[in-house]
Every structure is written in structure tokens, then in C-alpha cells.
PDB file of C-alpha atoms in Angstrom:
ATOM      1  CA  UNK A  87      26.150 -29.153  81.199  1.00 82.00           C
ATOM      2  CA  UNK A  88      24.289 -26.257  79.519  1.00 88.00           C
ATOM      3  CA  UNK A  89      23.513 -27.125  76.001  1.00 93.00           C
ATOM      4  CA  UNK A  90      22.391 -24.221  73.825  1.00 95.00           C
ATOM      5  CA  UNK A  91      20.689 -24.300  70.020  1.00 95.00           C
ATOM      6  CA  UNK A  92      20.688 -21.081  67.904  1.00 96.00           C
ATOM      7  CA  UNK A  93      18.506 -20.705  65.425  1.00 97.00           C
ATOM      8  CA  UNK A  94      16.892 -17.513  62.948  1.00 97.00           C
ATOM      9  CA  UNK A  95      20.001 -16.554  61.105  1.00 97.00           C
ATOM     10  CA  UNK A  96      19.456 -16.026  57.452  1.00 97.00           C
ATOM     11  CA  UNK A  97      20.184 -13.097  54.835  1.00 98.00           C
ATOM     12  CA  UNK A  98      18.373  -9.840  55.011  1.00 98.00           C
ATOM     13  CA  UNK A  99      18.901  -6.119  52.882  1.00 98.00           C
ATOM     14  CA  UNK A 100      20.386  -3.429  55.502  1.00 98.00           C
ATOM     15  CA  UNK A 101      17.592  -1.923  57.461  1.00 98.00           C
ATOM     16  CA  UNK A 102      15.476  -5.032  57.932  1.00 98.00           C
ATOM     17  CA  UNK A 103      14.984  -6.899  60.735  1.00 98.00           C
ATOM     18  CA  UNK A 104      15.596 -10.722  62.022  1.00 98.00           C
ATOM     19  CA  UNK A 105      14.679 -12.667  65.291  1.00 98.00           C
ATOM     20  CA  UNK A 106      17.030 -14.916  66.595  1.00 98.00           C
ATOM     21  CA  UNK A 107      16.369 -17.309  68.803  1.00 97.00           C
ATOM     22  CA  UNK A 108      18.813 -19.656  71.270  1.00 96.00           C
ATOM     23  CA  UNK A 109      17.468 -22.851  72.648  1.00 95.00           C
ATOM     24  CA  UNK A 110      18.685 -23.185  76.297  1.00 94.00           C
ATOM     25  CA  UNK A 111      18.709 -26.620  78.206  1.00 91.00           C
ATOM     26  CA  UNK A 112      20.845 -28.109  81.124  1.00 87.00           C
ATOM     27  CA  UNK A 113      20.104 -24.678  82.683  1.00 85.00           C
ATOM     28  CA  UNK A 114      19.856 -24.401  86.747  1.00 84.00           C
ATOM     29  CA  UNK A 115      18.720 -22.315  89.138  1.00 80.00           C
ATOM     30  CA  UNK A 116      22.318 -20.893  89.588  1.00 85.00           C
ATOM     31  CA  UNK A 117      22.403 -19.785  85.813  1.00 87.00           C
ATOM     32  CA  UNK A 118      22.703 -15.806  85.713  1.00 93.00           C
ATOM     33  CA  UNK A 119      22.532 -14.828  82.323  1.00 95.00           C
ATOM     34  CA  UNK A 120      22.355 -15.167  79.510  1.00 96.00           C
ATOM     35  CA  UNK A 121      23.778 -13.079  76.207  1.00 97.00           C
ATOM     36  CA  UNK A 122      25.037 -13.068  72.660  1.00 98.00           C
ATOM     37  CA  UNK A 123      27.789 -12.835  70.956  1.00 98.00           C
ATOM     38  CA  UNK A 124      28.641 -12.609  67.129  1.00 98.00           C
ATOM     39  CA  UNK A 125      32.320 -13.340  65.094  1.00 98.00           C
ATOM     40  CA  UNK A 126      32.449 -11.919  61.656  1.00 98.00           C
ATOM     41  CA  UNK A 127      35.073 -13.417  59.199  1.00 96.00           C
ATOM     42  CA  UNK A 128      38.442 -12.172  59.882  1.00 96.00           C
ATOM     43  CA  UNK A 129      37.486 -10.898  63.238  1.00 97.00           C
ATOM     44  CA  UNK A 130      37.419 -11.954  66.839  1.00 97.00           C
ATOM     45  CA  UNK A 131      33.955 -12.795  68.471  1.00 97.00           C
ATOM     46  CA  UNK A 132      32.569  -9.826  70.453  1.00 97.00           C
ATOM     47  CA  UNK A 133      29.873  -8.912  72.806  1.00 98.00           C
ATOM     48  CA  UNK A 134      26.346  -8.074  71.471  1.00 98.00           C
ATOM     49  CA  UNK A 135      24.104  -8.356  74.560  1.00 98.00           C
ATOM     50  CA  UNK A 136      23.022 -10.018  77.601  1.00 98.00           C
ATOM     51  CA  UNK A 137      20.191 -10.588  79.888  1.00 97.00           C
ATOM     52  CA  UNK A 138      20.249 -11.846  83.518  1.00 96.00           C
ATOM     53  CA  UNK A 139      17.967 -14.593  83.601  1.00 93.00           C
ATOM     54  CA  UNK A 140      16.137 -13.891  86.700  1.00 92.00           C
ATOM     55  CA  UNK A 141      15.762 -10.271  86.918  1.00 93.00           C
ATOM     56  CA  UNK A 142      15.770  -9.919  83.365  1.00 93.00           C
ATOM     57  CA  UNK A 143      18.201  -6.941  83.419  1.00 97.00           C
ATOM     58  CA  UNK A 144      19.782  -5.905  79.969  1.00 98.00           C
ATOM     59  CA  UNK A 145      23.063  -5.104  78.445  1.00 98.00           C
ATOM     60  CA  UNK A 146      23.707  -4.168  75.024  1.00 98.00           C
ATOM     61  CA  UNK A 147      27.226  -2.989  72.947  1.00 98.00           C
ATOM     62  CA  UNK A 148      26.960   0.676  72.080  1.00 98.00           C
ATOM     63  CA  UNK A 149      27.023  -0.834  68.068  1.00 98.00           C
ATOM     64  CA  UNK A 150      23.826  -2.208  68.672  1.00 98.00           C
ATOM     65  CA  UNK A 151      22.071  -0.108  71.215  1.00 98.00           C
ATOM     66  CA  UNK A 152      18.545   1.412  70.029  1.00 97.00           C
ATOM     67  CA  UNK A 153      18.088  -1.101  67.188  1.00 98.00           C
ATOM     68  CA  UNK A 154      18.717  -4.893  68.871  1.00 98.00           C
ATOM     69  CA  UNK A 155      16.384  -6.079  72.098  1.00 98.00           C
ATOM     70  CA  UNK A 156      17.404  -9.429  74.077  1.00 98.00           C
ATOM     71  CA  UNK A 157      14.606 -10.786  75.790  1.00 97.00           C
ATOM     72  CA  UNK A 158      13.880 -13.892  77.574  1.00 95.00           C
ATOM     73  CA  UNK A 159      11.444 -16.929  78.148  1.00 94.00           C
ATOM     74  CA  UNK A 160      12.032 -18.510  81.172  1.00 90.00           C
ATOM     75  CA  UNK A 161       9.016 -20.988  80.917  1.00 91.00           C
ATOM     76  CA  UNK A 162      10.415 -22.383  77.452  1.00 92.00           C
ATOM     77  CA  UNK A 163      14.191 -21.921  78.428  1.00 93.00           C
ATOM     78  CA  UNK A 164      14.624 -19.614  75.478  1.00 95.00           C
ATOM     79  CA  UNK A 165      16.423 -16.136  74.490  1.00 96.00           C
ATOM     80  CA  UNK A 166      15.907 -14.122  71.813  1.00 98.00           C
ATOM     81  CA  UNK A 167      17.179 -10.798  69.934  1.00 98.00           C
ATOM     82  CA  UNK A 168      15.477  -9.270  67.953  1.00 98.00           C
ATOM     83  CA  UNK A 169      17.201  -7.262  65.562  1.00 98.00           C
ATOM     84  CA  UNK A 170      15.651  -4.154  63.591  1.00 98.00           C
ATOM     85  CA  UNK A 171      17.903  -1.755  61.299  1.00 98.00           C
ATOM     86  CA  UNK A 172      20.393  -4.060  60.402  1.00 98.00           C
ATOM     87  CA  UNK A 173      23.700  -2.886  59.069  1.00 98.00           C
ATOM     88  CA  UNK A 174      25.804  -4.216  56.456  1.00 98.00           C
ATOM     89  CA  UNK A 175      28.462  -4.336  59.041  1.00 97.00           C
ATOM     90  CA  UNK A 176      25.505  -6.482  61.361  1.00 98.00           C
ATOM     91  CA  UNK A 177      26.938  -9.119  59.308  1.00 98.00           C
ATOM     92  CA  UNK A 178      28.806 -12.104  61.321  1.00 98.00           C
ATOM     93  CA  UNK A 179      27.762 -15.480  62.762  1.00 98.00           C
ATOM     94  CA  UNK A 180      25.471 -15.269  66.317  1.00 98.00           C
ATOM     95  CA  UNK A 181      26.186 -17.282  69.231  1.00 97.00           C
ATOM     96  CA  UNK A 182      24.202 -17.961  72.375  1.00 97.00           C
ATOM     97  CA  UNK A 183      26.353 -17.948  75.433  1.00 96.00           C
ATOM     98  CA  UNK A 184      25.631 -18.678  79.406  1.00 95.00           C
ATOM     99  CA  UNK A 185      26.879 -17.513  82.469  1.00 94.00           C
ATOM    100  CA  UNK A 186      26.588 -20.381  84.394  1.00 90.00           C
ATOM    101  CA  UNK A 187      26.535 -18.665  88.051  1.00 91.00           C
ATOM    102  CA  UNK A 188      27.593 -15.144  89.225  1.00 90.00           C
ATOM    103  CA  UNK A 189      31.287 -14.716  88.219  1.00 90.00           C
ATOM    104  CA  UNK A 190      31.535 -17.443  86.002  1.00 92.00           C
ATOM    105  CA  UNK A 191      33.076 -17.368  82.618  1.00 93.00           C
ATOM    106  CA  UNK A 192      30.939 -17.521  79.243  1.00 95.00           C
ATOM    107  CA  UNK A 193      30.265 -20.778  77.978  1.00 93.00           C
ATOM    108  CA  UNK A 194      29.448 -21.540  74.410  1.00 90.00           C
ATOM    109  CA  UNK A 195      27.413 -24.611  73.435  1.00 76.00           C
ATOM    110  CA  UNK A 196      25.503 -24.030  70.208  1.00 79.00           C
ATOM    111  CA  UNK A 197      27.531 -24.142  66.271  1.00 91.00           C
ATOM    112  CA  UNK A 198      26.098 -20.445  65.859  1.00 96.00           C
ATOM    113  CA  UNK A 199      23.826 -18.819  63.282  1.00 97.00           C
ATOM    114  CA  UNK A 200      25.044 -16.881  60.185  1.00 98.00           C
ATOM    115  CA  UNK A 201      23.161 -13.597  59.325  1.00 98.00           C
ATOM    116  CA  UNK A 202      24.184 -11.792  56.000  1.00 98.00           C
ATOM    117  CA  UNK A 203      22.911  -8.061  55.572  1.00 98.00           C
ATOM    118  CA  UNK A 204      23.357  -7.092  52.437  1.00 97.00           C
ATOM    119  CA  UNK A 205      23.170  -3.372  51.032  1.00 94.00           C
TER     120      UNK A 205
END
């Protein structure tokens, strides 16, 4: 059972920049990727980005294209994304997600982290 720990959240003015980072254990060889995903209040959780997590191939939303980067650390079982120019509208809580094998559904583990840009 994946288990997955976010962490970096925090408040930040609108055009600044925040790392998150997500904590991945109970990973396998099978995993495929791995990806965010962020909820603001009121709205329904959507896709940010993802990374495959052995050819480290990326995927972003066309909201955050150009100013977020997911990366990986497969020795330390970690993802990150880093995120430069925020937006006011950037605003929402962050969750780590894992695709457990090739056509597998997402699977959430972690309580998320809150980031607050502010203008």
C-alpha cells in the first residue's frame, strides 16, 4: 500500500515561488507515475502534473505549463514541483497521487498541503 507525505505548502505574494515536496513509500517496481493534483475551496480537485517514474517523462495542465516543473528522486522515493510565478488563482491545497501500475487509477495517500498566494 503506497503511502505518500506532502510537505512545502505555505503562503507566498503572486509571482513567488514554492517547492513542494511528496514523500513516497510502499512504492514497487510496477509503480508508473507519479503526479499532483490540487482542490481549491469550492472546487473539484484537478490535474496539475505528472511524471512517470522510470522514464521520467512529464505532463503538465496548460494553467501551469512554463512556470511549475515536477521532478523526481528515485533514490529517496521523492517528487517534487517546483513552482515559480505563482498566481493568486495558484491558490488550493496540493496532493501527491500514484499510479500504481500502467492503467491503474490514481491513488491518494497523503492529507495534502495548503498553499495561499496572495496579491
Amino acid at each position: 500500500q503506497v503511502h505518500l507525505v506532502e510537505s512545502g505548502g505555505g503562503l507566498v505574494q503572486a509571482g513567488g515561488s514554492l517547492r513542494l515536496s511528496c514523500a513516497a513509500s510502499g512504492l514497487t517496481l510496477s509503480t508508473y507515475a507519479l503526479g499532483w493534483f490540487r482542490q481549491a475551496s469550492g472546487k473539484e480537485r484537478e490535474f496539475v502534473a505528472r511524471i512517470t517514474w522510470s522514464a521520467g517523462s512529464t505532463s503538465y495542465a496548460d494553467s501551469v505549463k512554463g512556470r511549475f516543473t515536477i521532478s523526481r528522486d528515485n533514490a529517496q522515493n521523492t517528487v517534487y514541483l517546483q513552482m515559480n510565478r505563482l498566481k493568486p488563482e495558484d491558490t488550493a491545497v496540493y496532493y501527491c497521487a500514484a499510479l500504481l501500475f500502467y492503467g491503474s487509477t490514481w491513488s491518494y495517500g497523503g492529507q495534502g498541503t495548503q498553499v495561499t498566494v496572495s496579491s
